Amino acid sequence: MCGIVGYVGTQAATEILLAGLEKLEYRGYDSAGIAAIWEGEVDCVRAKGKLYNLRSKLESVQTPSQIGIGHTRWATHGKPEEHNAHPHMDTAMRVAVVQNGIIENYRDLRDELKAQGVVFRSETDTEVIPHLIAQFIKEEIALGNGDSELVFFDAIRKAVNHLEGAFAIAVISADYPDELVVVRQQAPLVIGFGQGEFFCASDTPAIISHTRAVLPLDNGEMARLTPLGVEIYDFTGRRLKKQPRMLNLNPTMVEKQGFKHFMLKEIYEQPGVVRASLDAYFNPDWKADDTQGTPINLGINPELYGDLEQIQIVACGTSWHASLVGKYLLEQLVGIPTQVQYASEFRYAPAPMTSNTLLIGVTQSGETADTLAALAMEKERRQGKEAKYQARLLGITNRPESSLGHLVPNIINTLAGIEIGVAATKTFTAQLMAFYALALDLAYLKKTIAPIELEKIIAGLRQIPKDIEETLESQEKLTEHLAHDFADTQDFIFLGRGINFPIALEGALKLKEISYIHAEGYPAGEMKHGPIALLDAKVPVVAIAMPGNVYEKVISNAQEAKARDSRLIGVTPVKDGEAGEVFNDLIPVMEVSELLSPLLTVVPMQLLAYHIAARRGLDVDQPRNLAKSVTVE
Ligand code: M6R
């Protein structure tokens, strides 16, 4: 949560910082601020609310300063008010700090500082940092180190060694006007290398329009950025040698490209995501009678598969829903018992595991604090045990360069491209594709499905991009039209069974998070055990009814809802018979095998939520109270 940016170089910093913050607004957007150094002073401007408030405040007071830091906030400590917005400063207003994360020992530090006479201006955990740095600068000077080139850096390093928690920090000072110091401890921070100018940011979209040469810092690392270059150190002050690498990212990926919202653009990008996944994971030449080649290549250590007996998956939110589809595939195609845990629960009640248990962490951002903590805890538990046990940690992420990428030895890179809308859409589809590839790879290696069957499933997957395109084409207007009727609805129920139960959960989550309508997803057969009491004419029910194993069952459950006067919306390819009669409205999807259907049935869920939220005039890409990556516990 929260986005930080920094710039030092030869151009005016403010506009670069504002543009960078715009790209990071998905990380938090309840207040924002910028500090720059001009004429020997720190010029700090902050504003409550969205970034445009800060932009309009800056119109009259922008300086041509060539060094600065910026922040967009998702409040943790202290309400989203201007006095809690970052940057925060020391008493003499010489040091300015932006932070993303949580300083867990801030109360103790604040009490100590208060006892020394420091007066605090905010309720944040961050404000202790500039005060501490100011004290250490004084201490360095008193120790006779005032002339050292590293006095500012060392003061920050000493302050950082007093901090506990997960944080990324950027600091400037009016007394050291050519230096920008950044710190990373379990919160993302990337440095960008330009020509005589250097950048830092919580995420690459903020700097991609300036440079593709980047260096993500590791935990426990700090950097000193000046117009002359970048020096990297660890927290003990040891200098490290690290080289930037070139990002394979195009600046247009982080633009709306004519769509009204990023979310809609990202929904439309899903056929491309499936195609990219097919190209990356599946061998185009493989056929069932091929005894030499392999159908799938995920580039992961084959030791992972060996004598596997159990799989545990940890994830949050939409990634948790994708993992439920993964569980279905792994159990039904491979026969491996698989459990899906909320990472936030797992970390305090870890499931027992054996050396034959594979733990998978699923997180599109690779930065979700709970998922990382659950994986780190398990990694720790496996220390000193058999090598194969230690190797059995796998991450599925859209950002292989993220903290997750550093934490686990094996990664499946999902191929969604950067997702900006806070509501996950294309990254969900990309995660599903990773699970299809993983389950089919395992099924092939363990011979739990016949090669001819596998060939058929892969052929079906190859049709999916076209099917999604047709689904999008037929549903866009339909869901927009349906949304008119539901703009004032207060409660929604989503039903699915089997492999489409997680899609019902995902449909409910999408609607909740962007339209603020209360919604619940249930396995359709579970309704009669309680939730059916909620139903009446005011509560519409969306039921996913794909022909297959549970089709008739879902239709019967839909009948039960209809008998309680609910308006029934069917997501189904079937137009006649009982489906034609029971549903008040049909959202037709292409007919595909039930096993592959989540890749299609999720699309109307996303479109319906999108159009209802847009109809209600809400900020679809930046819904209230949310942030794209939840880097706090
Ligand atoms: O980056 P992650 O996949 O770990 O994020 C997990 C959840 O925070 C995320 O899926 C959240 O639920 C989204 N807003 C869903 O749209």
XYZ file of C-alpha atoms and ligand atoms in Angstrom:
649
model
C 0.000 0.000 0.000
C 1.107 3.551 -0.641
C 3.311 4.517 -3.530
C 6.579 6.384 -3.294
C 8.616 8.094 -5.992
C 11.840 10.054 -6.055
C 13.903 11.962 -8.605
C 17.350 13.501 -8.778
C 18.765 14.872 -12.009
C 18.668 17.798 -14.361
C 14.959 18.260 -15.088
C 12.275 19.931 -12.975
C 11.338 17.246 -10.462
C 7.729 18.140 -9.614
C 6.098 17.134 -12.886
C 8.120 13.908 -13.021
C 7.035 13.094 -9.473
C 3.368 13.900 -10.147
C 3.336 11.799 -13.313
C 4.992 8.972 -11.384
C 2.425 9.210 -8.595
C -0.375 9.037 -11.177
C 0.963 5.621 -12.192
C 1.137 4.542 -8.554
C -2.270 5.814 -7.496
C -3.542 2.245 -7.670
C -1.483 1.610 -4.505
C -3.379 4.162 -2.455
C -5.244 7.338 -3.129
C -6.548 8.954 0.009
C -3.953 11.745 0.147
C -0.723 12.663 -1.585
C 2.266 14.956 -1.257
C 5.536 16.079 -2.743
C 8.703 17.554 -1.235
C 11.401 19.226 -3.316
C 14.473 21.243 -2.412
C 14.544 24.819 -3.591
C 16.685 27.774 -2.507
C 18.004 25.964 0.552
C 14.598 24.910 1.872
C 12.407 21.831 1.665
C 9.284 22.795 -0.213
C 6.552 20.411 0.901
C 3.008 20.404 -0.503
C 0.368 17.884 0.566
C -3.327 17.434 -0.114
C -6.109 15.231 1.126
C -7.954 13.071 -1.430
C -7.058 12.111 -4.960
C -3.923 13.256 -6.721
C -5.700 15.957 -8.720
C -6.123 17.886 -5.445
C -2.349 17.903 -5.027
C -1.870 18.807 -8.679
C -4.152 21.829 -8.429
C -2.482 22.945 -5.187
C 0.905 22.736 -6.883
C -0.148 24.854 -9.843
C 0.646 28.091 -8.038
C 3.696 26.935 -6.078
C 5.769 24.713 -8.360
C 9.530 25.301 -8.251
C 12.129 24.203 -10.835
C 13.790 22.015 -8.176
C 15.762 19.093 -9.609
C 15.400 16.772 -6.653
C 12.302 15.586 -4.854
C 10.190 12.804 -3.395
C 6.469 12.051 -3.615
C 3.884 9.828 -1.988
C 0.357 8.594 -2.557
C -1.199 7.214 0.597
C -3.415 4.363 1.737
C -3.990 5.230 5.369
C -2.862 2.817 8.072
C -1.900 4.997 11.065
C -3.942 8.176 11.230
C -6.928 9.282 9.194
C -6.567 10.383 5.590
C -6.108 14.070 6.468
C -3.572 16.523 5.135
C -1.512 16.539 8.339
C -1.089 12.756 8.063
C -0.171 12.880 4.365
C 3.485 12.278 3.446
C 6.162 13.665 3.162
C 6.813 14.056 6.884
C 9.499 16.364 8.202
C 11.706 16.820 11.258
C 11.174 19.702 13.684
C 13.537 22.073 11.847
C 11.875 21.179 8.507
C 15.219 20.187 6.957
C 14.596 16.470 6.362
C 11.647 15.063 4.387
C 10.632 11.403 4.302
C 8.109 9.290 2.409
C 7.411 5.742 3.488
C 5.464 2.734 2.257
C 4.867 0.078 4.875
C 4.527 0.004 8.628
C 7.037 0.923 11.319
C 5.991 -1.595 13.945
C 7.971 -0.088 16.841
C 6.896 3.477 16.122
C 5.127 3.857 19.484
C 8.308 3.174 21.461
C 10.332 5.428 19.181
C 7.735 8.185 19.380
C 7.650 7.973 23.192
C 11.437 8.221 23.348
C 11.477 11.178 20.969
C 8.652 12.900 22.836
C 10.546 12.464 26.087
C 13.381 14.368 24.422
C 11.031 17.226 23.580
C 10.099 16.384 19.973
C 6.608 17.610 19.091
C 4.744 15.436 16.611
C 2.523 16.935 13.930
C 0.785 13.759 12.734
C -0.617 10.463 13.981
C 1.462 8.449 11.549
C 4.086 5.817 12.234
C 6.298 7.469 9.584
C 6.912 10.746 11.391
C 9.404 9.131 13.775
C 11.772 8.643 10.819
C 12.627 12.276 9.939
C 13.006 13.088 13.643
C 15.367 10.158 14.134
C 17.376 11.072 11.040
C 17.712 14.685 12.204
C 19.053 13.430 15.535
C 21.584 11.156 13.880
C 22.766 13.963 11.579
C 23.464 16.035 14.687
C 25.234 13.064 16.267
C 27.402 12.513 13.170
C 28.373 16.176 13.181
C 29.137 16.046 16.913
C 31.342 13.007 16.238
C 33.338 15.125 13.786
C 31.937 13.399 10.685
C 30.271 16.550 9.399
C 32.616 16.798 6.400
C 32.213 13.195 5.357
C 30.530 12.679 2.012
C 28.352 10.052 3.684
C 27.136 12.021 6.695
C 23.513 12.227 5.493
C 23.528 8.632 4.273
C 25.053 7.327 7.516
C 22.521 9.202 9.634
C 19.716 7.568 7.655
C 21.412 4.183 7.923
C 21.645 4.537 11.706
C 18.005 5.594 11.915
C 16.934 2.645 9.752
C 18.717 0.248 12.087
C 16.322 1.406 14.813
C 13.225 0.652 12.746
C 11.242 -2.572 12.911
C 8.649 -3.617 10.381
C 8.278 -3.731 6.624
C 9.048 -0.499 4.835
C 10.431 1.318 1.814
C 11.650 4.858 2.396
C 12.911 7.821 0.368
C 14.606 10.780 2.063
C 15.901 14.200 1.011
C 17.297 17.078 3.028
C 17.727 20.799 2.412
C 21.218 20.483 3.926
C 22.298 17.773 1.446
C 20.561 19.076 -1.666
C 22.097 16.639 -4.176
C 21.246 13.409 -2.397
C 18.238 11.160 -2.466
C 18.555 8.167 -0.149
C 16.271 5.158 -0.462
C 15.828 2.107 1.747
C 14.118 -1.221 1.260
C 13.040 -3.634 3.978
C 10.243 -5.967 2.868
C 8.403 -3.379 0.781
C 9.136 -2.937 -2.900
C 11.507 -0.309 -4.204
C 13.019 -0.035 -7.645
C 15.719 2.369 -8.860
C 15.667 3.704 -12.431
C 18.869 4.709 -14.240
C 18.681 7.576 -16.758
C 21.382 9.797 -18.310
C 22.539 11.989 -15.429
C 19.203 11.436 -13.712
C 17.966 8.734 -11.397
C 14.569 7.673 -10.179
C 13.094 5.535 -7.468
C 9.589 4.162 -7.139
C 7.478 1.519 -5.470
C 6.730 0.057 -8.878
C 8.083 0.253 -12.407
C 5.075 1.936 -14.137
C 6.094 5.143 -12.338
C 9.441 5.332 -14.121
C 8.985 3.364 -17.324
C 8.377 6.471 -19.452
C 11.867 7.722 -18.448
C 14.009 4.607 -18.443
C 13.879 0.857 -18.854
C 17.148 0.297 -16.959
C 16.082 -0.661 -13.459
C 17.439 -2.233 -10.315
C 14.992 -3.549 -7.728
C 16.574 -3.275 -4.269
C 16.628 -6.349 -2.055
C 15.598 -6.404 1.590
C 18.185 -4.809 3.832
C 19.578 -2.617 1.071
C 19.885 1.154 0.759
C 20.967 3.387 -2.091
C 22.412 6.857 -2.414
C 21.247 8.586 -5.586
C 23.041 11.759 -6.728
C 23.299 13.382 -10.177
C 26.629 11.528 -10.475
C 25.279 8.025 -10.008
C 23.866 5.399 -7.675
C 25.675 3.680 -4.816
C 24.166 0.626 -3.162
C 24.893 -0.410 0.426
C 23.587 -2.834 3.005
C 22.345 -1.726 6.422
C 25.833 -2.194 7.921
C 27.243 0.332 5.449
C 29.012 -2.250 3.264
C 29.100 -1.142 -0.382
C 27.477 -3.617 -2.792
C 28.089 -4.114 -6.504
C 24.849 -4.400 -8.450
C 23.930 -3.750 -12.057
C 20.611 -2.550 -13.467
C 18.763 -4.723 -15.955
C 16.555 -3.811 -18.903
C 12.817 -4.060 -18.379
C 10.743 -5.684 -21.056
C 7.865 -3.284 -20.620
C 6.290 -0.835 -22.957
C 5.070 2.548 -21.585
C 1.766 2.200 -23.506
C 0.942 -0.838 -21.351
C 0.212 1.553 -18.532
C -2.125 3.809 -20.570
C -5.890 3.414 -21.062
C -5.647 3.305 -24.861
C -9.106 4.706 -25.504
C -10.978 2.682 -22.889
C -12.920 4.610 -20.293
C -11.316 2.683 -17.449
C -8.280 0.462 -16.992
C -10.572 -2.287 -15.728
C -12.507 -2.428 -19.010
C -9.278 -2.372 -21.017
C -7.910 -5.197 -18.888
C -11.079 -7.274 -19.319
C -10.627 -6.896 -23.077
C -6.978 -7.923 -22.850
C -7.894 -11.410 -21.630
C -7.892 -13.200 -25.010
C -4.329 -11.915 -25.471
C -3.374 -13.111 -21.996
C -4.612 -16.623 -22.780
C -2.723 -16.593 -26.093
C 0.486 -15.459 -24.389
C 0.095 -18.206 -21.770
C -0.534 -20.849 -24.436
C 2.591 -19.728 -26.303
C 4.716 -19.711 -23.181
C 3.573 -22.898 -21.429
C 2.416 -25.288 -24.176
C 4.467 -26.990 -26.859
C 2.746 -26.182 -30.212
C 4.069 -29.356 -31.885
C 3.130 -31.890 -29.245
C 0.603 -34.596 -30.181
C -0.723 -37.524 -28.186
C 1.467 -39.993 -30.083
C 4.630 -37.931 -29.449
C 6.977 -40.039 -27.335
C 9.933 -37.631 -27.451
C 8.641 -34.148 -26.703
C 6.650 -32.893 -23.737
C 3.330 -31.052 -23.985
C 4.050 -28.435 -21.335
C 7.124 -26.588 -20.197
C 6.858 -24.412 -17.124
C 10.612 -24.150 -16.650
C 10.419 -25.298 -13.048
C 12.589 -27.768 -11.206
C 11.290 -31.325 -11.928
C 12.197 -32.245 -8.311
C 9.082 -30.366 -7.378
C 6.913 -33.102 -8.827
C 8.754 -36.315 -7.769
C 6.936 -38.177 -5.043
C 4.448 -35.417 -4.390
C 1.666 -36.411 -2.003
C -0.031 -33.181 -1.090
C -0.308 -29.569 -2.228
C -1.029 -26.568 -0.031
C -1.825 -23.223 -1.635
C -1.742 -19.841 0.126
C -3.254 -16.715 -1.399
C -5.600 -13.778 -0.785
C -8.608 -12.262 -2.551
C -8.918 -12.983 -6.243
C -5.720 -15.059 -6.170
C -7.419 -17.241 -3.555
C -10.336 -17.750 -5.941
C -7.975 -18.711 -8.782
C -6.337 -21.146 -6.363
C -9.719 -22.804 -5.720
C -9.993 -23.474 -9.453
C -6.407 -24.779 -9.219
C -7.413 -27.121 -6.409
C -10.235 -28.506 -8.526
C -7.851 -29.146 -11.430
C -5.088 -30.654 -9.304
C -7.454 -32.967 -7.466
C -9.617 -33.978 -10.422
C -6.892 -34.276 -13.056
C -3.935 -35.404 -10.967
C -5.555 -36.870 -7.864
C -3.289 -34.959 -5.468
C -5.038 -33.774 -2.281
C -4.863 -29.987 -2.420
C -5.816 -27.424 0.183
C -6.254 -23.717 -0.379
C -5.635 -21.482 2.625
C -6.110 -17.791 3.207
C -2.523 -16.634 3.659
C -3.626 -14.372 6.523
C -4.963 -17.423 8.395
C -2.206 -19.824 7.441
C 0.524 -17.620 8.853
C -0.928 -18.003 12.366
C -2.145 -21.591 12.022
C 0.157 -23.342 9.560
C -1.025 -26.692 8.270
C 1.210 -29.667 8.988
C 3.310 -30.671 5.992
C 5.648 -33.467 5.047
C 8.653 -33.451 2.749
C 6.256 -34.551 0.018
C 4.137 -31.412 0.317
C 4.435 -28.697 -2.297
C 3.539 -25.222 -1.029
C 2.334 -22.777 -3.668
C 1.981 -19.060 -3.039
C -0.257 -17.237 -5.511
C -0.075 -13.455 -5.711
C -0.342 -11.356 -8.841
C 1.612 -8.472 -7.327
C 4.128 -10.693 -5.557
C 3.981 -8.147 -2.740
C 0.953 -9.151 -0.657
C 2.233 -9.077 2.918
C 0.154 -11.999 4.196
C 1.114 -14.297 1.323
C 4.785 -13.402 1.630
C 4.711 -13.920 5.403
C 3.034 -17.322 5.050
C 5.658 -18.432 2.528
C 8.556 -16.986 4.533
C 7.322 -18.806 7.617
C 7.128 -22.101 5.764
C 10.539 -21.515 4.175
C 11.931 -21.022 7.665
C 10.194 -24.199 8.902
C 11.890 -26.141 6.115
C 15.399 -24.795 6.861
C 17.905 -27.538 7.566
C 15.531 -30.245 6.296
C 15.995 -32.396 3.172
C 16.964 -30.413 0.035
C 13.921 -31.632 -1.884
C 11.644 -30.375 0.902
C 13.263 -26.950 0.785
C 12.917 -26.868 -2.998
C 9.174 -27.519 -2.854
C 8.098 -23.919 -2.686
C 6.493 -22.482 -5.789
C 5.250 -18.974 -6.515
C 2.687 -18.035 -9.153
C 2.953 -14.335 -9.867
C 2.551 -11.678 -12.504
C 5.644 -9.879 -11.194
C 8.583 -12.302 -11.065
C 10.854 -9.411 -10.080
C 8.774 -8.881 -6.919
C 9.514 -9.885 -3.325
C 7.910 -13.255 -4.048
C 10.462 -13.801 -6.802
C 13.225 -13.365 -4.235
C 11.553 -15.565 -1.655
C 10.814 -18.859 -3.394
C 13.089 -21.027 -5.518
C 10.498 -21.725 -8.246
C 8.250 -19.291 -10.080
C 5.535 -19.596 -12.686
C 5.393 -16.237 -14.378
C 1.818 -15.366 -15.316
C 1.643 -13.356 -18.483
C -1.013 -10.720 -17.972
C 1.193 -7.641 -18.369
C 0.859 -4.894 -15.787
C -2.625 -4.591 -14.302
C -3.588 -1.116 -13.122
C -7.278 -1.445 -12.203
C -7.542 -2.269 -8.513
C -10.058 -5.015 -9.283
C -8.094 -7.957 -10.624
C -9.389 -9.266 -13.972
C -6.768 -10.296 -16.520
C -4.355 -11.418 -13.801
C -7.043 -13.838 -12.571
C -7.290 -15.338 -16.057
C -3.504 -15.538 -16.244
C -3.437 -17.365 -12.896
C -6.054 -19.815 -14.184
C -3.855 -20.495 -17.214
C -0.893 -21.173 -14.907
C -3.007 -23.672 -12.956
C -4.242 -25.393 -16.131
C -0.632 -25.750 -17.279
C 0.577 -26.968 -13.873
C -2.223 -29.500 -13.415
C -1.915 -30.816 -16.979
C 1.879 -31.027 -16.684
C 1.546 -33.055 -13.488
C -1.231 -35.188 -14.954
C 0.958 -35.958 -17.976
C 4.036 -36.799 -15.892
C 2.095 -38.880 -13.401
C 0.078 -40.456 -16.218
C -3.219 -39.681 -14.542
C -4.808 -38.753 -17.852
C -4.404 -40.431 -21.214
C -2.326 -38.490 -23.796
C -5.305 -38.367 -26.155
C -7.435 -36.805 -23.442
C -4.666 -34.292 -22.753
C -4.458 -33.441 -26.449
C -8.197 -32.763 -26.431
C -7.988 -30.471 -23.408
C -5.091 -28.519 -24.926
C -7.015 -28.178 -28.198
C -9.921 -26.789 -26.156
C -7.620 -24.311 -24.442
C -6.385 -23.125 -27.832
C -9.984 -22.201 -28.734
C -10.483 -20.144 -25.571
C -9.079 -16.797 -26.820
C -11.590 -16.805 -29.689
C -14.369 -17.886 -27.335
C -13.574 -15.029 -24.944
C -13.550 -12.584 -27.870
C -16.989 -13.747 -28.974
C -18.245 -13.692 -25.395
C -16.999 -10.125 -25.000
C -18.602 -9.075 -28.238
C -21.988 -10.535 -27.370
C -22.014 -9.488 -23.728
C -20.719 -5.947 -23.618
C -24.031 -4.315 -24.588
C -26.114 -6.925 -22.804
C -24.408 -6.517 -19.443
C -24.409 -2.734 -19.845
C -28.142 -2.898 -20.430
C -28.729 -5.262 -17.491
C -26.690 -2.965 -15.267
C -29.405 -0.269 -15.638
C -31.800 -2.477 -13.715
C -29.376 -3.104 -10.868
C -27.925 0.319 -10.226
C -29.980 0.599 -7.027
C -29.909 -3.036 -5.950
C -28.572 -3.605 -2.457
C -27.817 -7.329 -2.339
C -26.768 -9.908 -4.899
C -26.250 -13.654 -4.726
C -23.901 -15.557 -7.068
C -24.259 -19.314 -7.425
C -21.983 -21.894 -9.001
C -20.972 -25.470 -8.411
C -17.872 -27.556 -8.930
C -15.234 -25.743 -10.917
C -17.531 -22.720 -11.261
C -18.086 -22.234 -7.533
C -14.899 -20.107 -7.283
C -16.227 -18.057 -10.219
C -19.363 -17.301 -8.198
C -17.095 -16.114 -5.371
C -15.102 -14.011 -7.812
C -18.302 -12.512 -9.293
C -19.428 -11.483 -5.809
C -16.007 -10.027 -4.933
C -15.849 -7.985 -8.155
C -19.286 -6.531 -7.512
C -18.542 -5.739 -3.852
C -15.243 -4.068 -4.448
C -16.151 -1.730 -7.278
C -19.904 -1.142 -6.919
C -20.130 -1.329 -3.085
C -23.169 -3.602 -3.417
C -23.353 -6.370 -0.872
C -22.848 -9.680 -2.668
C -22.287 -13.281 -1.638
C -21.053 -16.230 -3.627
C -22.247 -19.694 -2.675
C -21.955 -23.241 -3.915
C -25.469 -23.524 -5.361
C -26.300 -26.648 -3.344
C -25.501 -24.880 -0.084
C -28.244 -22.244 -0.453
C -30.939 -24.343 1.140
C -28.822 -24.711 4.284
C -29.403 -21.118 5.337
C -28.672 -18.400 2.779
C -31.959 -19.062 0.966
C -33.582 -17.117 3.807
C -32.070 -13.980 2.262
C -33.958 -14.331 -1.001
C -36.923 -12.259 -2.107
C -37.881 -10.141 -5.098
C -35.266 -7.528 -4.164
C -32.331 -9.950 -4.250
C -31.219 -10.972 -7.751
C -29.378 -14.254 -8.194
C -26.705 -14.884 -10.828
C -26.322 -18.600 -11.496
C -23.528 -20.158 -13.550
C -24.969 -23.154 -15.387
C -22.470 -24.754 -17.738
C -23.443 -28.095 -19.279
C -21.555 -30.903 -17.551
C -21.399 -32.728 -14.285
C -23.482 -30.323 -12.192
C -25.636 -28.557 -14.806
C -28.954 -30.154 -13.782
C -28.141 -29.542 -10.121
C -27.524 -25.831 -10.681
C -30.782 -25.535 -12.619
C -32.662 -27.167 -9.709
C -31.001 -24.793 -7.245
C -31.989 -21.905 -9.530
C -35.601 -23.143 -9.453
C -35.472 -23.001 -5.649
C -34.359 -19.377 -5.816
C -37.039 -18.538 -8.377
C -39.688 -19.971 -6.083
C -38.603 -17.282 -3.565
C -39.283 -14.538 -6.156
C -35.642 -13.714 -6.925
C -34.837 -12.363 -10.364
C -32.630 -15.018 -11.902
C -29.774 -14.284 -14.276
C -28.297 -17.336 -15.952
C -24.750 -17.477 -17.257
C -25.133 -20.371 -19.643
C -24.853 -21.393 -23.286
C -28.254 -23.114 -23.068
C -31.165 -21.006 -24.319
C -34.032 -23.479 -24.334
C -35.551 -26.162 -22.142
C -35.566 -25.649 -18.407
C -32.790 -23.042 -18.571
C -34.873 -20.947 -20.984
C -37.798 -21.095 -18.579
C -36.149 -20.678 -15.214
C -33.933 -17.690 -15.963
C -35.429 -14.227 -16.228
C -32.329 -13.018 -18.046
C -29.692 -14.944 -19.926
C -26.068 -13.958 -20.325
C -25.019 -16.395 -23.025
C -21.483 -17.770 -23.042
C -19.942 -20.027 -25.678
C -20.327 -23.721 -25.027
C -17.016 -25.228 -23.895
C -16.131 -28.224 -21.764
C -17.023 -27.711 -18.124
C -13.338 -28.167 -17.211
C -12.332 -25.068 -19.195
C -15.466 -23.047 -18.558
C -14.110 -20.776 -15.749
C -12.011 -19.005 -18.384
C -15.286 -17.925 -20.009
C -17.780 -17.687 -17.164
C -15.657 -15.165 -15.290
C -15.998 -12.646 -18.144
C -19.723 -11.831 -17.565
C -18.976 -11.549 -13.835
C -16.366 -8.901 -14.571
C -18.507 -7.065 -17.145
C -21.598 -7.027 -14.937
C -19.673 -5.653 -11.970
C -17.949 -3.115 -14.217
C -21.159 -1.807 -15.799
C -23.072 -1.654 -12.522
C -20.242 0.349 -10.932
C -19.906 2.607 -13.984
C -23.695 3.099 -14.015
C -23.547 4.128 -10.367
C -20.933 6.706 -11.346
C -18.241 5.165 -9.157
C -14.497 5.297 -9.533
C -14.080 1.851 -11.040
C -10.291 1.791 -11.129
C -9.775 3.192 -7.662
C -12.578 1.928 -5.433
C -12.837 3.326 -1.932
C -10.747 1.838 0.879
C -8.809 -0.485 -1.437
C -5.292 -0.625 -2.802
C -3.871 -2.775 -5.539
C -1.141 -4.411 -3.526
C -1.769 -4.944 0.133
C 1.718 -4.684 1.563
C 0.546 -4.379 5.166
C -0.760 -7.155 7.364
O -1.449 -9.259 -5.471
P -2.299 -10.348 -4.920
O -2.772 -11.289 -5.954
O -1.621 -11.092 -3.813
O -3.550 -9.629 -4.292
C -4.460 -10.336 -3.520
C -5.692 -9.513 -3.249
O -5.375 -8.377 -2.513
C -6.382 -9.087 -4.547
O -6.692 -10.180 -5.351
C -7.672 -8.306 -4.232
O -8.615 -9.151 -3.679
C -8.159 -7.639 -5.525
N -8.567 -6.303 -5.267
C -9.255 -8.375 -6.171
O -9.834 -7.710 -7.233
